[in-house]
PDB file of C-alpha atoms in Angstrom:
ATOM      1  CA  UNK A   1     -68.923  -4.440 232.797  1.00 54.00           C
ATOM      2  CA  UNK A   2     -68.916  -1.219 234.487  1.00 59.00           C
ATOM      3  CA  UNK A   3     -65.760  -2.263 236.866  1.00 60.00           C
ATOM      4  CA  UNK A   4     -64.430  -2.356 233.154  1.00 64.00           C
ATOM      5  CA  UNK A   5     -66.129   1.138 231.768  1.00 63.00           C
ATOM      6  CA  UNK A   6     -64.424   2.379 235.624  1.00 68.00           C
ATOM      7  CA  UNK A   7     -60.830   0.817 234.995  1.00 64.00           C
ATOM      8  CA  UNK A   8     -61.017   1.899 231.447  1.00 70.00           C
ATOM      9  CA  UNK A   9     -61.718   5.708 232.570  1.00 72.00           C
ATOM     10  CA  UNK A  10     -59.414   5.734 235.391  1.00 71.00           C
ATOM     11  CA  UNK A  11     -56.493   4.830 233.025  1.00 72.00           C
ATOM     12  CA  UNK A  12     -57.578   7.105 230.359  1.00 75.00           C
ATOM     13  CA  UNK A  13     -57.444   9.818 232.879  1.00 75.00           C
ATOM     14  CA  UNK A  14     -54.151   8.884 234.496  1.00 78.00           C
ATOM     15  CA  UNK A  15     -52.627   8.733 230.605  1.00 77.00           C
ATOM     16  CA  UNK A  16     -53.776  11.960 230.354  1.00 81.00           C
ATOM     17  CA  UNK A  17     -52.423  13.264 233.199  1.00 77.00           C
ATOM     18  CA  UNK A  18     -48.959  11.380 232.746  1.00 81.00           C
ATOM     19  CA  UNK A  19     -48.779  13.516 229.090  1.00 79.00           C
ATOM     20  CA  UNK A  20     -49.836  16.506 230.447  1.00 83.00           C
ATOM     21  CA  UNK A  21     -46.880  16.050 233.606  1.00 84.00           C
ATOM     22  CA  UNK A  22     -44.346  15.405 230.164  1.00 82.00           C
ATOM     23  CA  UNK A  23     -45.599  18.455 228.896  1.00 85.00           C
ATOM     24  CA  UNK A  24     -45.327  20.665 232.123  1.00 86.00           C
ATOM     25  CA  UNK A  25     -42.084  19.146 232.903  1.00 84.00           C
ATOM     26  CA  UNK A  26     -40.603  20.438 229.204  1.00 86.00           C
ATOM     27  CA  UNK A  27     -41.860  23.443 229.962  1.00 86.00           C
ATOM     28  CA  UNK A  28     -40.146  24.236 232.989  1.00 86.00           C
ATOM     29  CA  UNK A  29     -37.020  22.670 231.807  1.00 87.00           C
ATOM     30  CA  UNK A  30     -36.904  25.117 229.206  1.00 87.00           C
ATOM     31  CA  UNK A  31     -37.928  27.797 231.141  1.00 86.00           C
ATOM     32  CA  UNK A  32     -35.095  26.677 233.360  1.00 87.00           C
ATOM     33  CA  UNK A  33     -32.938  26.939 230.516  1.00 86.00           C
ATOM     34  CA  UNK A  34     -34.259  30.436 229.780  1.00 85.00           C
ATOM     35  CA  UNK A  35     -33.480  31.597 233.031  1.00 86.00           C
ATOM     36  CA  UNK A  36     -30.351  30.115 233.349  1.00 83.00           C
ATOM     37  CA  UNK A  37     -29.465  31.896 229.862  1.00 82.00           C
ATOM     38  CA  UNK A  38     -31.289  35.164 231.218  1.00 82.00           C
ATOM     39  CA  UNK A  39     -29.062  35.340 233.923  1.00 81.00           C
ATOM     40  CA  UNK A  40     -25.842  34.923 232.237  1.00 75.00           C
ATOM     41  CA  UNK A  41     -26.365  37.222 230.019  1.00 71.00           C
ATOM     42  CA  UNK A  42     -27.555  39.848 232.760  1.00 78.00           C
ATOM     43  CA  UNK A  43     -23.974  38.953 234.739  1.00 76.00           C
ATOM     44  CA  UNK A  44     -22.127  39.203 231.194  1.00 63.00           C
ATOM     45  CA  UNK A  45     -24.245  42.614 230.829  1.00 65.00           C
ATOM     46  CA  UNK A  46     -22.763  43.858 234.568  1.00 75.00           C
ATOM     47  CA  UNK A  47     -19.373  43.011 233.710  1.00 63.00           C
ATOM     48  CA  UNK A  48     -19.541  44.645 230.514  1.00 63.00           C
ATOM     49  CA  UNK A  49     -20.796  47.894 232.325  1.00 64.00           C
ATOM     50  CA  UNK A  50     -18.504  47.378 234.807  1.00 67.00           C
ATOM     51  CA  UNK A  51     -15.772  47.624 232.427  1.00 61.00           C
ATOM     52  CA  UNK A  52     -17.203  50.827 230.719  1.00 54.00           C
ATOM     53  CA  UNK A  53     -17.852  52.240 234.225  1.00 61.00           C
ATOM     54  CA  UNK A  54     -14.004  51.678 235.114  1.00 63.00           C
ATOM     55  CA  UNK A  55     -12.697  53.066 231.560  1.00 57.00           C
ATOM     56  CA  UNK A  56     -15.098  56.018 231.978  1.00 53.00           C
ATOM     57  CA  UNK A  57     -13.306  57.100 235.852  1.00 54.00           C
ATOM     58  CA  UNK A  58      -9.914  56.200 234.321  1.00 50.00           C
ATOM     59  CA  UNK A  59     -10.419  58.487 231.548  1.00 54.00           C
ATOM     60  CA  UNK A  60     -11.776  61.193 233.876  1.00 52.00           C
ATOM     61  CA  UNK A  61      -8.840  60.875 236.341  1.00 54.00           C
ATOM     62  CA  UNK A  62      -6.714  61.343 233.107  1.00 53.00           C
ATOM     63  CA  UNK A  63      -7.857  63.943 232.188  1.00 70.00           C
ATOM     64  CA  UNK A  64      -8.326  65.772 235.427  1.00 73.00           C
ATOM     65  CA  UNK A  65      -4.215  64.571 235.845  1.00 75.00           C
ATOM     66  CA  UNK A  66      -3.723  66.259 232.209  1.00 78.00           C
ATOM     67  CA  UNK A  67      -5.415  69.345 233.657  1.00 76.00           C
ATOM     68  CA  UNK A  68      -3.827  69.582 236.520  1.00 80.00           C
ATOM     69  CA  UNK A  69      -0.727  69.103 234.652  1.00 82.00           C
ATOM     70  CA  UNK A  70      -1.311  71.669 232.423  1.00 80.00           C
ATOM     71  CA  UNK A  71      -2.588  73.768 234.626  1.00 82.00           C
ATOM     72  CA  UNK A  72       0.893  73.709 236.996  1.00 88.00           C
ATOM     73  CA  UNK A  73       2.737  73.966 233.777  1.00 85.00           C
ATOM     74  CA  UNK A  74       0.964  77.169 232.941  1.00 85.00           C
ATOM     75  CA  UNK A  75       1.117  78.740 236.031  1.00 89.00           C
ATOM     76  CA  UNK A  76       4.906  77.930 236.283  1.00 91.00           C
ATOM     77  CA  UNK A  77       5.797  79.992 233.109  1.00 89.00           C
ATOM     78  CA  UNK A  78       3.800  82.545 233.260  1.00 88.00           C
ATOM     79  CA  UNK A  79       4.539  83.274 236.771  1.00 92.00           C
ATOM     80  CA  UNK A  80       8.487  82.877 235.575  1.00 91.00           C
ATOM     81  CA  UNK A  81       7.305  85.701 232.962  1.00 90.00           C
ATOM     82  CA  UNK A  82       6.029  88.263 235.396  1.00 91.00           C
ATOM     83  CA  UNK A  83       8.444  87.397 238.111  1.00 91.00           C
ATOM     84  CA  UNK A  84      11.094  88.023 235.249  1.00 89.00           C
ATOM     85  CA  UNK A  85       9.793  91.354 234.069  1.00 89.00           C
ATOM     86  CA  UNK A  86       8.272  92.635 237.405  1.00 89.00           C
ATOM     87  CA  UNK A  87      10.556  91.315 239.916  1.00 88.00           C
ATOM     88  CA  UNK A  88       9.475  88.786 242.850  1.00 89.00           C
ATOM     89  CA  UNK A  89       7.018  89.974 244.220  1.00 88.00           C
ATOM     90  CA  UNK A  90       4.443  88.678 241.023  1.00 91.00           C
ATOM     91  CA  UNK A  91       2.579  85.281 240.560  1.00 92.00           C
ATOM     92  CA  UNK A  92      -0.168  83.745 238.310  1.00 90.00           C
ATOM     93  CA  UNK A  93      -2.658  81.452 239.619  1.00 91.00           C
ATOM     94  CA  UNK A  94      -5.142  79.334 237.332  1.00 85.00           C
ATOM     95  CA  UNK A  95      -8.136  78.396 239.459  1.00 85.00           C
ATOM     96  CA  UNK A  96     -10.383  74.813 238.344  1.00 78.00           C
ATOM     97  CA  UNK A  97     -13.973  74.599 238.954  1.00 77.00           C
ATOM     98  CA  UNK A  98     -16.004  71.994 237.785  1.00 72.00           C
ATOM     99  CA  UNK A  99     -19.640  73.515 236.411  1.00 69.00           C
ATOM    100  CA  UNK A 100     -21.358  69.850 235.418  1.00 69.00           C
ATOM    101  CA  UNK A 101     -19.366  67.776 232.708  1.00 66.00           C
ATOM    102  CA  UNK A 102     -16.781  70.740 232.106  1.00 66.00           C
ATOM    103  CA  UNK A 103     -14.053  72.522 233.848  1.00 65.00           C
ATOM    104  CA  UNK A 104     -14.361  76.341 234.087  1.00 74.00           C
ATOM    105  CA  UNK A 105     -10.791  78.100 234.890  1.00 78.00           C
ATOM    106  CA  UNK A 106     -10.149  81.679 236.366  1.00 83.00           C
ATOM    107  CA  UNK A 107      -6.979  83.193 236.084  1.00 83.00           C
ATOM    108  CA  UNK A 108      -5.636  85.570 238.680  1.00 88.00           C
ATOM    109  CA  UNK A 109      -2.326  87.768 239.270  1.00 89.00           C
ATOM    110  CA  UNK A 110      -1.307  87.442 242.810  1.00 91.00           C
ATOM    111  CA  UNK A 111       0.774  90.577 244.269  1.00 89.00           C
ATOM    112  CA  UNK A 112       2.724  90.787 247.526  1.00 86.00           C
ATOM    113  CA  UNK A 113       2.511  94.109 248.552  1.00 83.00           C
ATOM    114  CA  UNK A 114       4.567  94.339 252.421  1.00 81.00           C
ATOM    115  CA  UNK A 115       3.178  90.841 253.258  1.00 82.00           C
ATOM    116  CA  UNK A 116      -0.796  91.733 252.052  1.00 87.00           C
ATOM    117  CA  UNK A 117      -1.815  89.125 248.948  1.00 88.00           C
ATOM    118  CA  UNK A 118      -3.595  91.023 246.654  1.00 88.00           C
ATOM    119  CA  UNK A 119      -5.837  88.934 243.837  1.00 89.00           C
ATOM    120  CA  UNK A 120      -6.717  90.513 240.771  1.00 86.00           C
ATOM    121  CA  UNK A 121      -7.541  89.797 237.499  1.00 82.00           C
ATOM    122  CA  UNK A 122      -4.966  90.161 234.720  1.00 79.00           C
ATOM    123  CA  UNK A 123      -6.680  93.217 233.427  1.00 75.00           C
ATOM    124  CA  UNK A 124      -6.914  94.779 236.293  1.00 76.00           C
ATOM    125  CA  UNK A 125      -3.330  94.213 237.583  1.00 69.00           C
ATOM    126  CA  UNK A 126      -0.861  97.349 237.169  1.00 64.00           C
ATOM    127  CA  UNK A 127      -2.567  98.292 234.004  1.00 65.00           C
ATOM    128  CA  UNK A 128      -1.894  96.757 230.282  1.00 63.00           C
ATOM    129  CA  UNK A 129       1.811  96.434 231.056  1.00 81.00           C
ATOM    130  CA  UNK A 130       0.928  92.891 233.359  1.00 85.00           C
ATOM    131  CA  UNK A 131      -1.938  92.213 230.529  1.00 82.00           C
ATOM    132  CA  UNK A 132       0.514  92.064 227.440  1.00 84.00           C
ATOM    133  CA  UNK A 133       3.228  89.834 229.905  1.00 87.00           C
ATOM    134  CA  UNK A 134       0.483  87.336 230.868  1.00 84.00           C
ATOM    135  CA  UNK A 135      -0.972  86.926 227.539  1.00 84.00           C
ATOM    136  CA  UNK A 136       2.767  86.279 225.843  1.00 85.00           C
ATOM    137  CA  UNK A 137       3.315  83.740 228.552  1.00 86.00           C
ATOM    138  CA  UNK A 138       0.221  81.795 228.337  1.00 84.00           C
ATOM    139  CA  UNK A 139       1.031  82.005 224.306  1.00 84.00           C
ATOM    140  CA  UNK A 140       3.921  80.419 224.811  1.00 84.00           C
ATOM    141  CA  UNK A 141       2.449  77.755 227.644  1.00 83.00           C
ATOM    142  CA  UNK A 142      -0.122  76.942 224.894  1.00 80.00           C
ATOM    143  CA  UNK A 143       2.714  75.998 222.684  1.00 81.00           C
ATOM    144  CA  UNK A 144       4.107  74.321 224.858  1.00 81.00           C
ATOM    145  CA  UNK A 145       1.818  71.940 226.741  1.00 75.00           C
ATOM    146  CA  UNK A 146       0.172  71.514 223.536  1.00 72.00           C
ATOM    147  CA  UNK A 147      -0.066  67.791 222.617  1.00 71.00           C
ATOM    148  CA  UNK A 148       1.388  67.450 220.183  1.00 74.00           C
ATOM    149  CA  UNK A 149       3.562  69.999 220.688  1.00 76.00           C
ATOM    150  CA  UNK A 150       3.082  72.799 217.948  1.00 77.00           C
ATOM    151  CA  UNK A 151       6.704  73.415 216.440  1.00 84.00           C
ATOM    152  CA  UNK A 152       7.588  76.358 214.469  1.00 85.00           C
ATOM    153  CA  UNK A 153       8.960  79.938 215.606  1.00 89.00           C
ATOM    154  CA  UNK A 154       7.137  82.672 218.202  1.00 87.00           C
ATOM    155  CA  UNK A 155       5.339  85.007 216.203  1.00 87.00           C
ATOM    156  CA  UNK A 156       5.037  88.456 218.202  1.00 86.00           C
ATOM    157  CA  UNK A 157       3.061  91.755 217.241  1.00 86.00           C
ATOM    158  CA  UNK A 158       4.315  94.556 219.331  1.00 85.00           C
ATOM    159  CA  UNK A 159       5.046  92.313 222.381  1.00 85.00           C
ATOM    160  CA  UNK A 160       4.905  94.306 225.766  1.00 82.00           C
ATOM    161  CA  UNK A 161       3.395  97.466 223.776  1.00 82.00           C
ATOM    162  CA  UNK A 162       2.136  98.926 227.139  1.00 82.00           C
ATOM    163  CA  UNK A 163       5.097  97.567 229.263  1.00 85.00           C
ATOM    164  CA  UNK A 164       6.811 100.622 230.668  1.00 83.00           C
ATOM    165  CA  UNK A 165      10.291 101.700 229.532  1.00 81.00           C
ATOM    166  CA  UNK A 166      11.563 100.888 232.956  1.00 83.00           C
ATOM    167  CA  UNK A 167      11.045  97.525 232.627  1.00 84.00           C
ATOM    168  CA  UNK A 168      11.839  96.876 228.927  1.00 84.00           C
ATOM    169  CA  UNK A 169      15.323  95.182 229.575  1.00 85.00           C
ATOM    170  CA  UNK A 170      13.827  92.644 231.481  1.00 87.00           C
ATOM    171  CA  UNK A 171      11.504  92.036 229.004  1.00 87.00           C
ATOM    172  CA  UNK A 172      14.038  91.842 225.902  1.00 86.00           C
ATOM    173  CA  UNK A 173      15.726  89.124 228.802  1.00 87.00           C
ATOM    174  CA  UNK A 174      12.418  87.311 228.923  1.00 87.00           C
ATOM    175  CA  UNK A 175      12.247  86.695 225.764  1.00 88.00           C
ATOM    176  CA  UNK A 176      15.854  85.801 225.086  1.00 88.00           C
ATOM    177  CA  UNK A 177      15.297  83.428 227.860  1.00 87.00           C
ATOM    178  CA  UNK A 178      12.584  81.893 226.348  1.00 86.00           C
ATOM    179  CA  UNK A 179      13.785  81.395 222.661  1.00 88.00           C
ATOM    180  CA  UNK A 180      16.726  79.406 224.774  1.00 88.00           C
ATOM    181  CA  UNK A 181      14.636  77.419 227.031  1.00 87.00           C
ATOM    182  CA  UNK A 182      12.227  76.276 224.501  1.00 86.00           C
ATOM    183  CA  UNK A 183      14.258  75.984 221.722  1.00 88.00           C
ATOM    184  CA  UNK A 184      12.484  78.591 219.077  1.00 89.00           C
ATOM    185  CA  UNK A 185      12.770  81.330 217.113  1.00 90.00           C
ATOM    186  CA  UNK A 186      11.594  84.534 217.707  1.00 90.00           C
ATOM    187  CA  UNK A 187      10.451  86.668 215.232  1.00 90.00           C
ATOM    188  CA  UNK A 188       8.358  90.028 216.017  1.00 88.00           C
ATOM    189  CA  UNK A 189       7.332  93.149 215.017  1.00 87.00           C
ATOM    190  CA  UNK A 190       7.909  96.197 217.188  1.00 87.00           C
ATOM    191  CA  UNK A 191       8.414 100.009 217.455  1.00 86.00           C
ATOM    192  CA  UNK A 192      10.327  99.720 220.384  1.00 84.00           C
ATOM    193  CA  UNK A 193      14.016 100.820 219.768  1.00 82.00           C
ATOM    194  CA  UNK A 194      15.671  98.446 223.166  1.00 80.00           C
ATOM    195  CA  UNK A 195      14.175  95.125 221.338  1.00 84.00           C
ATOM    196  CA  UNK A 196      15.099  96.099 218.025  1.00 83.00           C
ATOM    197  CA  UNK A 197      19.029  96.158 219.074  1.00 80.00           C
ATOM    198  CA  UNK A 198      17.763  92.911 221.344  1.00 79.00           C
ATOM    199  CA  UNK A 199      17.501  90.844 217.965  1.00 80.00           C
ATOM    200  CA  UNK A 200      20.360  88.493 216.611  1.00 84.00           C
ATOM    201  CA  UNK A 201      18.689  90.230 213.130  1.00 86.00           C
ATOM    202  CA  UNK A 202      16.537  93.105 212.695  1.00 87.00           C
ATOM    203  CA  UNK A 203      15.114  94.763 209.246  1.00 87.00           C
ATOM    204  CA  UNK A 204      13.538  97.886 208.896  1.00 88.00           C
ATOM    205  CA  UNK A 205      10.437  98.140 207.040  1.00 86.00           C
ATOM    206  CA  UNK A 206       9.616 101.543 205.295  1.00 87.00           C
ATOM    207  CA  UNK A 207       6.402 101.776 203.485  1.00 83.00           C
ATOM    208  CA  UNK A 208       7.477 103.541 199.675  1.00 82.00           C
ATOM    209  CA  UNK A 209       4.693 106.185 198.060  1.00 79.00           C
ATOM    210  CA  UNK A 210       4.280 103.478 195.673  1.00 80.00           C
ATOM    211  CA  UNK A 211       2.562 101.292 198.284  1.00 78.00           C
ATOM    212  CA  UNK A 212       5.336  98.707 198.077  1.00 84.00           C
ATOM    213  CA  UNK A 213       7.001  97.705 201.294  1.00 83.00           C
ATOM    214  CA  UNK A 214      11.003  98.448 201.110  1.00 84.00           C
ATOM    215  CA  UNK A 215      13.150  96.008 203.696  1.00 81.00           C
ATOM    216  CA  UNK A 216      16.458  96.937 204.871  1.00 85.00           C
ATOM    217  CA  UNK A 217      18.555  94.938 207.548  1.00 82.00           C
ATOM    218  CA  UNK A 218      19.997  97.019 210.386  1.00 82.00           C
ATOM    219  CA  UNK A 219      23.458  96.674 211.572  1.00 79.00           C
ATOM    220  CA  UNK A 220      23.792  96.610 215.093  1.00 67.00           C
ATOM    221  CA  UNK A 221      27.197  98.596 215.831  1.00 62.00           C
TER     222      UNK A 221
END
């Protein structure tokens, strides 16, 4: 009787530990499954980011390449601009720092006086003359390098105001140049009598007592 009670016990016990095997063994199948899950969605997560992480240098070599275009471009015409008006000896450089997640830019005239480089700042270059050149180049550069590119005719206020008389024939060529290298009209306002023969058209504009503007085209002889 009690080798039966024993045998009876003994098999209870090993049923019990046969379900509780079954119901470790599910367990770590599905934990299996978890993990297996867990880690293909960790590599899908790393190529994912590695995708983002090669979109994000592609985009910021493109747009350090559309910098550096732009900046060449730049310093190209408005070196062409001074070297035009001022002779050879004249160039503008556009210097590119990076301060954290921008680009910072410094512009400088560069003068060649008897082999010595000079670097100055625009406004501190040969007075407002080199200012008023600079500034109506990069205008134009703008324009230009703009994407898309803005269309429509050069709108000038007194350009080269403090350019002396000296050089005001190369300017009126500067900007002849320009309307026929970039394809645009030119239309300005200006007190100075060598630009107003320059134009293919120019008005006069007289202010009446009545406060009415009159217009009145002047024919170049």
């Amino acid at each position: 009787m009690n080798h039966e009670k024993s045998f009876a016990s003994l098999a209870n016990s090993l049923q019990m530990a046969r379900d509780q095997w079954v119901r470790l063994d599910e367990k770590r199948r599905l934990l299996q499954e978890q993990l297996e899950q867990a880690a293909a969605s960790l590599e899908e997560d790393y190529t994912i980011l590695d995708t983002y992480e090669k979109a994000r240098l592609l985009l910021q070599q493109s747009a350090e390449y559309a910098r550096k275009q732009a900046k060449q471009q730049m310093e190209q015409i408005v070196t062409s601009a001074l070297q035009y008006v001022f002779g050879p000896y004249i160039s503008f450089h556009i210097e590119l720092e990076e301060h954290g997640s921008r680009a910072v830019a410094e512009m400088y005239v560069v003068s060649d006086y008897e082999g010595i480089e000079v670097k100055t700042k625009p406004q501190d270059a040969r007075g407002g003359g080199v200012v008023d050149i600079v500034s109506l180049a990069l205008r134009v550069a703008l324009m230009e390098t703009a994407e898309p590119r803005q269309e429509g005719p050069l709108l000038l206020d007194e350009p080269g105001k403090h350019v002396s008389g000296e050089y005001t024939y190369h300017l009126y060529e500067f900007l002849k140049s320009l309307s026929t290298t970039f394809g645009r009209q030119i239309v300005m306002i200006t007190h100075n009598q060598h630009l107003t023969e320059s134009g293919d058209r120019s008005f006069l504009v007289t202010m009446q007592e009545s406060g009415l503007s009159e217009l009145e085209e002047i024919i170049h002889a």
